[in-house]
PDB file of C-alpha atoms in Angstrom:
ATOM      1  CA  UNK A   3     275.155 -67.519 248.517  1.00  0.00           C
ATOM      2  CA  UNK A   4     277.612 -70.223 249.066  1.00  0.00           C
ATOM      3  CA  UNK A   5     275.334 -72.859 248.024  1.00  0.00           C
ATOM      4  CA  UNK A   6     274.524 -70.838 244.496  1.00  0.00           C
ATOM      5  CA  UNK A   7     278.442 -70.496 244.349  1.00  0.00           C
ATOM      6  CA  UNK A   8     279.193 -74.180 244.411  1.00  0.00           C
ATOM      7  CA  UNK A   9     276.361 -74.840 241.786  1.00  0.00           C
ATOM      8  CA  UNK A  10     277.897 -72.689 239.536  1.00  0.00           C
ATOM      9  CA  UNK A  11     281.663 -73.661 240.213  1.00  0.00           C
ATOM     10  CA  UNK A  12     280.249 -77.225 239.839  1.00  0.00           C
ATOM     11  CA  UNK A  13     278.483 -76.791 236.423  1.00  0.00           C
ATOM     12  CA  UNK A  14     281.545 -74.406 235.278  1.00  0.00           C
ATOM     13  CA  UNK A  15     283.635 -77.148 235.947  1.00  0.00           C
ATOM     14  CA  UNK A  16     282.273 -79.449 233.549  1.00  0.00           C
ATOM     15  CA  UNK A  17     282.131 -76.927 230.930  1.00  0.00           C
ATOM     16  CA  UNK A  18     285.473 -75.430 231.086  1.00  0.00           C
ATOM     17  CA  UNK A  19     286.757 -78.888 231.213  1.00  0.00           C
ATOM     18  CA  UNK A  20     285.028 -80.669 228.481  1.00  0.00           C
ATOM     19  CA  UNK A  21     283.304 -78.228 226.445  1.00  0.00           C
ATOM     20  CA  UNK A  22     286.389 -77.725 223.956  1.00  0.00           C
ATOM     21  CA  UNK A  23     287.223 -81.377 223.946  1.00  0.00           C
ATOM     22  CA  UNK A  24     283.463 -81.500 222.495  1.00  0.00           C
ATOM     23  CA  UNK A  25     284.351 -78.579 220.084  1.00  0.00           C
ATOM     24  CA  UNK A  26     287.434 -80.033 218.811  1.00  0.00           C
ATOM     25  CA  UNK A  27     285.765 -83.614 218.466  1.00  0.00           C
ATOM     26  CA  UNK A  28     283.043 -81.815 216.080  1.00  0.00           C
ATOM     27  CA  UNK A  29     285.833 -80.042 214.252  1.00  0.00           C
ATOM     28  CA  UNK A  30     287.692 -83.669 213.506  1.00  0.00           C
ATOM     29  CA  UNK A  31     284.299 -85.464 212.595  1.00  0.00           C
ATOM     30  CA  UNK A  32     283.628 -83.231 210.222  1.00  0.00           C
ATOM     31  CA  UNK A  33     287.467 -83.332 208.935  1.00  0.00           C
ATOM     32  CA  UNK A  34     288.296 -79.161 209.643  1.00  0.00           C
ATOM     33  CA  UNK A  35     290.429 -79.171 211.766  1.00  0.00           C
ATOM     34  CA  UNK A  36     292.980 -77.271 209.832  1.00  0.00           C
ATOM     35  CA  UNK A  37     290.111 -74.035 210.789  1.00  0.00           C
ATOM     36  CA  UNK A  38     289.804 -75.317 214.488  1.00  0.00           C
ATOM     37  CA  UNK A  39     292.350 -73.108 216.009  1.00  0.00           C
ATOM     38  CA  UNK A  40     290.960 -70.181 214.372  1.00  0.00           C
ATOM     39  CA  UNK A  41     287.398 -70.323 215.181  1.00  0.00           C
ATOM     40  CA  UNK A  42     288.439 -71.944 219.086  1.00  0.00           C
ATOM     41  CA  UNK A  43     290.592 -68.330 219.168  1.00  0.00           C
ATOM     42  CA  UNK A  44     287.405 -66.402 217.868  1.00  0.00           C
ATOM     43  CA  UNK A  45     285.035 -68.408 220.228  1.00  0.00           C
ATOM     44  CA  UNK A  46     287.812 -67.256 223.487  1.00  0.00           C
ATOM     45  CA  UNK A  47     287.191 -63.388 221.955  1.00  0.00           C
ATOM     46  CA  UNK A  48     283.175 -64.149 222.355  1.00  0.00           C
ATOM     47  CA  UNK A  49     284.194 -65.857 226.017  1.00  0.00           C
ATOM     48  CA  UNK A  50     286.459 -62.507 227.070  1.00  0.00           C
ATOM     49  CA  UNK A  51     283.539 -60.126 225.617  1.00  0.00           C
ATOM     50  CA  UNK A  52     280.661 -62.172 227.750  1.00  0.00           C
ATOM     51  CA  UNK A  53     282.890 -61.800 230.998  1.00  0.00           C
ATOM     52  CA  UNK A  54     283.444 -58.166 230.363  1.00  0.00           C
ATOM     53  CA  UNK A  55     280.012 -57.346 229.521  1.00  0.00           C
ATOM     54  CA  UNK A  56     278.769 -58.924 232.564  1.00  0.00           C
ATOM     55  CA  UNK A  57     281.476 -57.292 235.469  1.00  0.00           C
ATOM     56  CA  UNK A  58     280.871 -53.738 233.719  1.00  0.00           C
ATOM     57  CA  UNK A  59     277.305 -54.183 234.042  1.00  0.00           C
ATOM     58  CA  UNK A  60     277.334 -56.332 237.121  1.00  0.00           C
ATOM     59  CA  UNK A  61     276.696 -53.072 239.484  1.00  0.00           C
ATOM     60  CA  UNK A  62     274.683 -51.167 237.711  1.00  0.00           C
ATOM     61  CA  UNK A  63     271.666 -54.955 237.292  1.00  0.00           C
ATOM     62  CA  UNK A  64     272.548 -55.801 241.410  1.00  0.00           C
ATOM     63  CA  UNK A  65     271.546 -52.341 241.955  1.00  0.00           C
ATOM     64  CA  UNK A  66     268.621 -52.827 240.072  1.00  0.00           C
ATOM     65  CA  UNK A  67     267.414 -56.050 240.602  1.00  0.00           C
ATOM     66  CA  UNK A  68     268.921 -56.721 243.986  1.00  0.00           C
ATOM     67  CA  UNK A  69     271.809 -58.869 244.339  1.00  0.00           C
ATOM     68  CA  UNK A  70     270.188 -61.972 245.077  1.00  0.00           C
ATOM     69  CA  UNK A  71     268.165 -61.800 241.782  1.00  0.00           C
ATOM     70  CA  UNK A  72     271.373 -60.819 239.718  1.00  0.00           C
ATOM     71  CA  UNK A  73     273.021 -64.159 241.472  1.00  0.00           C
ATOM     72  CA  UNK A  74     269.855 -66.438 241.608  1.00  0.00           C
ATOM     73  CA  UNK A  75     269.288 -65.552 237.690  1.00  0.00           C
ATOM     74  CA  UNK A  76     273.055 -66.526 236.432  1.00  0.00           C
ATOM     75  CA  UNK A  77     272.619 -69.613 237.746  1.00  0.00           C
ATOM     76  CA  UNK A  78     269.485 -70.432 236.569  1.00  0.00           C
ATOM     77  CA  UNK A  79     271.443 -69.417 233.005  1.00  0.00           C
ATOM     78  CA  UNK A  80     273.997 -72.677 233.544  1.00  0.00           C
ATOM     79  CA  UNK A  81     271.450 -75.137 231.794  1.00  0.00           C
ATOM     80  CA  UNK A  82     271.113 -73.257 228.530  1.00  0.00           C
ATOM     81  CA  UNK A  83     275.317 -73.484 228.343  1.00  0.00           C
ATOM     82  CA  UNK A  84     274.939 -77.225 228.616  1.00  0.00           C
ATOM     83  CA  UNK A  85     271.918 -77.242 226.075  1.00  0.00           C
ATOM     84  CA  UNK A  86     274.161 -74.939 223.578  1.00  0.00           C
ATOM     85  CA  UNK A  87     277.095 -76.925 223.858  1.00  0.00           C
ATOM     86  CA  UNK A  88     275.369 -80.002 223.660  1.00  0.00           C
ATOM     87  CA  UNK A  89     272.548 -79.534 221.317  1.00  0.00           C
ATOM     88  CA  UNK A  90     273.915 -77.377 218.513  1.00  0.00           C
ATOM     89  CA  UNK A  91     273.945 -79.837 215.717  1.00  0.00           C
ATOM     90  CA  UNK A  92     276.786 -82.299 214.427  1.00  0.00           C
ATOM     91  CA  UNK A  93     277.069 -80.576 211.397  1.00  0.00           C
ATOM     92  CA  UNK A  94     279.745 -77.498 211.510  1.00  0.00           C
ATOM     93  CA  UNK A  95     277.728 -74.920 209.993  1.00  0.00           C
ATOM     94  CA  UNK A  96     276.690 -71.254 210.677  1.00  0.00           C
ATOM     95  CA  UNK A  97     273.840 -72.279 213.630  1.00  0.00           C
ATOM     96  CA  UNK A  98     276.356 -74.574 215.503  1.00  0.00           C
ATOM     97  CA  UNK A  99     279.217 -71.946 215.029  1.00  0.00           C
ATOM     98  CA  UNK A 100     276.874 -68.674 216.158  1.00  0.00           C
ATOM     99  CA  UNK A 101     275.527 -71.580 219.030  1.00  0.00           C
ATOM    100  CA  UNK A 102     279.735 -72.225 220.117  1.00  0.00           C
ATOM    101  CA  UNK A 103     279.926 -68.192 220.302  1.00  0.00           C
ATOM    102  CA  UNK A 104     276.780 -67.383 222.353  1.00  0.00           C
ATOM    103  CA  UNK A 105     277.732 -70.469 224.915  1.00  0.00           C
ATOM    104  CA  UNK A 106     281.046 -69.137 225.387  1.00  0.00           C
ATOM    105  CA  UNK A 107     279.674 -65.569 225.436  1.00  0.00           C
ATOM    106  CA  UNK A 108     276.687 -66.853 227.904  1.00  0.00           C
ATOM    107  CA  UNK A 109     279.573 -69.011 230.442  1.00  0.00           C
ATOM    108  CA  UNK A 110     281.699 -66.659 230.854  1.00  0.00           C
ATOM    109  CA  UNK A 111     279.202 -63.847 231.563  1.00  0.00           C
ATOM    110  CA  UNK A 112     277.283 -66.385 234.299  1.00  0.00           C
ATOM    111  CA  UNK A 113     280.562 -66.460 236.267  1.00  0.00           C
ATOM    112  CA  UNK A 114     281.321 -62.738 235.867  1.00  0.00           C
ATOM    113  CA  UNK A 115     277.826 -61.620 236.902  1.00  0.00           C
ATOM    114  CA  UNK A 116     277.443 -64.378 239.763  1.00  0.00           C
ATOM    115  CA  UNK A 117     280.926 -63.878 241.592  1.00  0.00           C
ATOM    116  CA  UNK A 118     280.878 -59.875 241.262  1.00  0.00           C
ATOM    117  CA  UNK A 119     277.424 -59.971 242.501  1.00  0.00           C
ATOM    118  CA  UNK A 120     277.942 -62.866 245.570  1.00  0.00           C
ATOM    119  CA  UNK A 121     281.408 -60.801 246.523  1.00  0.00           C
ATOM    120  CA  UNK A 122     279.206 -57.623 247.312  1.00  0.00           C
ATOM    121  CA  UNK A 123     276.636 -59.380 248.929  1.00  0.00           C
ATOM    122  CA  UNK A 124     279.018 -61.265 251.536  1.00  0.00           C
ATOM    123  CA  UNK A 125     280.313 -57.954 251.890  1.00  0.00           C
ATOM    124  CA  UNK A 126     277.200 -56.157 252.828  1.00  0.00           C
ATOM    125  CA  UNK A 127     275.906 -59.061 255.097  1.00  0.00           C
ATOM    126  CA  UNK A 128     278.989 -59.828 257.205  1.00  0.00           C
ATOM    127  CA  UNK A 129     280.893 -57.595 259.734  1.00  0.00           C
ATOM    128  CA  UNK A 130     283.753 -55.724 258.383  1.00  0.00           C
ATOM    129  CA  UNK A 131     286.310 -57.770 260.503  1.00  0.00           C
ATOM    130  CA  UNK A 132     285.621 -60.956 259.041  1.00  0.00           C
ATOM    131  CA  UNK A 133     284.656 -59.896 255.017  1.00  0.00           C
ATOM    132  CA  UNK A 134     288.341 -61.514 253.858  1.00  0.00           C
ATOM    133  CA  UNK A 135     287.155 -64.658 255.696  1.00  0.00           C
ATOM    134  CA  UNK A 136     283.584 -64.538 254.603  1.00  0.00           C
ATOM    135  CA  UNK A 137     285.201 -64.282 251.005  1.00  0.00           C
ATOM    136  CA  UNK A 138     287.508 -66.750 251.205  1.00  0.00           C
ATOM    137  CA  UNK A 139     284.937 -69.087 252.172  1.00  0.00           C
ATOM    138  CA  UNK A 140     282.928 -68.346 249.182  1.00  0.00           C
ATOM    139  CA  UNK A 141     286.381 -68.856 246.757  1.00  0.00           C
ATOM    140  CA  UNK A 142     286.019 -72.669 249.078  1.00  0.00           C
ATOM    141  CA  UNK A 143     282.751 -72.993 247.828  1.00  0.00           C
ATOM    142  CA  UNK A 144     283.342 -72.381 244.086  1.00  0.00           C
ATOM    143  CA  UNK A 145     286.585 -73.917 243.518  1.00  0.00           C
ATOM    144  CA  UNK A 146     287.082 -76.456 246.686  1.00  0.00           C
ATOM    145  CA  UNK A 147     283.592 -78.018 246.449  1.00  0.00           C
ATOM    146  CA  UNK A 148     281.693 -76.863 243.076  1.00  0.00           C
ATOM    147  CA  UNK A 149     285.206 -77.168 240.870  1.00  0.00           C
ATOM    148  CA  UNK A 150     286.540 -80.031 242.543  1.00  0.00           C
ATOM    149  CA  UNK A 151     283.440 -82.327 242.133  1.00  0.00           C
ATOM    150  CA  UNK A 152     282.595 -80.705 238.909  1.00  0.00           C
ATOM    151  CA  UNK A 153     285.703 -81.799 237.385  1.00  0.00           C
ATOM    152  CA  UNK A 154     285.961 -85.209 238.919  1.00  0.00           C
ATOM    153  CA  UNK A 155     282.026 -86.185 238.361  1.00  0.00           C
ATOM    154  CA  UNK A 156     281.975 -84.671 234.496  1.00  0.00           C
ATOM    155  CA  UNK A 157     284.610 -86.133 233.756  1.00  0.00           C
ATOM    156  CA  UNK A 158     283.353 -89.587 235.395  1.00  0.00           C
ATOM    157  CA  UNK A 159     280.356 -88.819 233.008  1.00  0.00           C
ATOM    158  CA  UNK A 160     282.416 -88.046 229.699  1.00  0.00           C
ATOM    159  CA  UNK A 161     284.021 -90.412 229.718  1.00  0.00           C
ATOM    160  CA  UNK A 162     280.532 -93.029 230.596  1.00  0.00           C
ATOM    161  CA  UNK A 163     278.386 -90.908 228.069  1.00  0.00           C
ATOM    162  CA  UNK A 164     279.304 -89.211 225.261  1.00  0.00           C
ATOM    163  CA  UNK A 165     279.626 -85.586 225.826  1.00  0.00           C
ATOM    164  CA  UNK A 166     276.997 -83.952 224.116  1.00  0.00           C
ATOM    165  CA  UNK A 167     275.005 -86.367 225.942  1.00  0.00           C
ATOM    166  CA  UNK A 168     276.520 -85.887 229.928  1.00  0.00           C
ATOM    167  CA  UNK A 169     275.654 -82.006 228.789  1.00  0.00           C
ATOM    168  CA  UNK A 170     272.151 -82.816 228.515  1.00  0.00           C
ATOM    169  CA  UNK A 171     272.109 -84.897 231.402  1.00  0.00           C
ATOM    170  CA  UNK A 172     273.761 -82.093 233.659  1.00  0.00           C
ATOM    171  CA  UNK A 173     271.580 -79.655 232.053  1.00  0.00           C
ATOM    172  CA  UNK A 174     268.142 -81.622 232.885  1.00  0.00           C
ATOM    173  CA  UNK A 175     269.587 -81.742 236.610  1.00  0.00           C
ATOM    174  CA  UNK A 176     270.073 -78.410 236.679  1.00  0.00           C
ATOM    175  CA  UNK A 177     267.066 -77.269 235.519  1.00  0.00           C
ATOM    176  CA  UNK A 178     265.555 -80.293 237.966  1.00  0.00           C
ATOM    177  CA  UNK A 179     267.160 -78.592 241.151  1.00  0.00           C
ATOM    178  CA  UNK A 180     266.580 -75.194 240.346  1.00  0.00           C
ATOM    179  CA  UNK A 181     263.123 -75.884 239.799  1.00  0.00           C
ATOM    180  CA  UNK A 182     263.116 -77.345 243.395  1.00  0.00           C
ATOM    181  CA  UNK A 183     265.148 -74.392 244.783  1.00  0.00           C
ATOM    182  CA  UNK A 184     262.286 -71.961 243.521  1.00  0.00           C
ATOM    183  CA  UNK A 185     259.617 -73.831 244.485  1.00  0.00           C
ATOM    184  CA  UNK A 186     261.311 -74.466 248.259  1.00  0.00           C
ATOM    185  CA  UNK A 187     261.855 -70.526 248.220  1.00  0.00           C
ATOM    186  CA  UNK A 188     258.097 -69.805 246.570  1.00  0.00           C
ATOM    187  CA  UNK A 189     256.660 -72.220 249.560  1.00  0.00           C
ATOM    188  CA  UNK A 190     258.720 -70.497 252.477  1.00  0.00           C
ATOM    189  CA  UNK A 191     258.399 -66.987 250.884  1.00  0.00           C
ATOM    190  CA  UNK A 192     254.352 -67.923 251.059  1.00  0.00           C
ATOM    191  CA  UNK A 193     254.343 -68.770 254.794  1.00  0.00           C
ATOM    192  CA  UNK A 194     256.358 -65.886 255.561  1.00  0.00           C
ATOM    193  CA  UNK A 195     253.711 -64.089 253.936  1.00  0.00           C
ATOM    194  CA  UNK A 196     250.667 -65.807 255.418  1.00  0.00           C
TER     195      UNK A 196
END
């Protein structure tokens, strides 16, 4: 859990901090940024309706799925953020705009679904006494470790790369490690098994 936690506070990190600097440079290349506030207040609507979405419905997919799956899947939902973000054309037309909404729509719905998820599994598995301290462990995780380095190594990376281009370098990572997670959990699931 607290591993899955700092991923995601890690990759948030580097979104949240750079993914409107990358808007806003589109918005100047292509000389509208007289419209930028406007569609940046319209892409924060998409961001608040992704969040929403995702606590409401949080409950009823961990009870589902299991909570594990509901955490393990928003994670695995980080690259396609950075491949949005990063790959939606340089030209500010209709695609790139509808690709700006979904990303912020998608982000904000990967933190809602993996933290509401993660709080009621630390819940469940640790002893009433110690849930507060279980929890704020996990806040550690996300915004102590993930955030922290997030910030400080995308930022390290924006400013060595382009930004469209340190997304698609974070996203190839991701997808990298999670592909390594699953097939570390397939392998030990199998032996369990056999």
């Amino acid at each position: 859990v607290f591993g899955l936690v700092a991923t995601a506070g890690y990759s948030l990190a580097i979104l949240e901090n750079f993914c409107y600097i990358n808007i806003r440079q589109m918005y100047a290349e292509n000389g509208m940024m007289e419209i930028a506030g406007r569609d940046i207040g319209l892409y924060r609507v998409f961001h608040s309706l992704g969040g929403t979405l995702a606590w409401w419905y949080s409950g009823a997919l961990g009870g589902i799925f299991g909570t594990d799956a509901v955490m393990f899947a928003s994670v695995c939902c980080l690259p396609l953020c950075f491949y949005l973000y990063a790959g939606v054309g340089a030209e500010l037309d209709s695609s790139t705009k509808l690709g700006f909404l979904t990303a912020e729509a998608i982000r904000s719905g990967i933190f809602a679904a993996l933290w509401s998820t993660a709080t009621v599994r630390v819940n469940r598995s640790s002893p009433p006494h110690v849930s507060s301290m279980v929890q704020t462990m996990m806040e550690v995780a996300y915004r102590g470790i993930g955030h922290t380095s997030g910030s400080y190594l995308g930022g390290m990376l924006c400013k060595t790369l382009d930004i469209p281009t340190a997304f698609m370098v974070v996203g190839k990572g991701l997808v990298s490690f999670l592909c390594m997670v699953g097939a570390i959990g397939f392998w030990s699931h199998k032996k369990i098994i056999t």
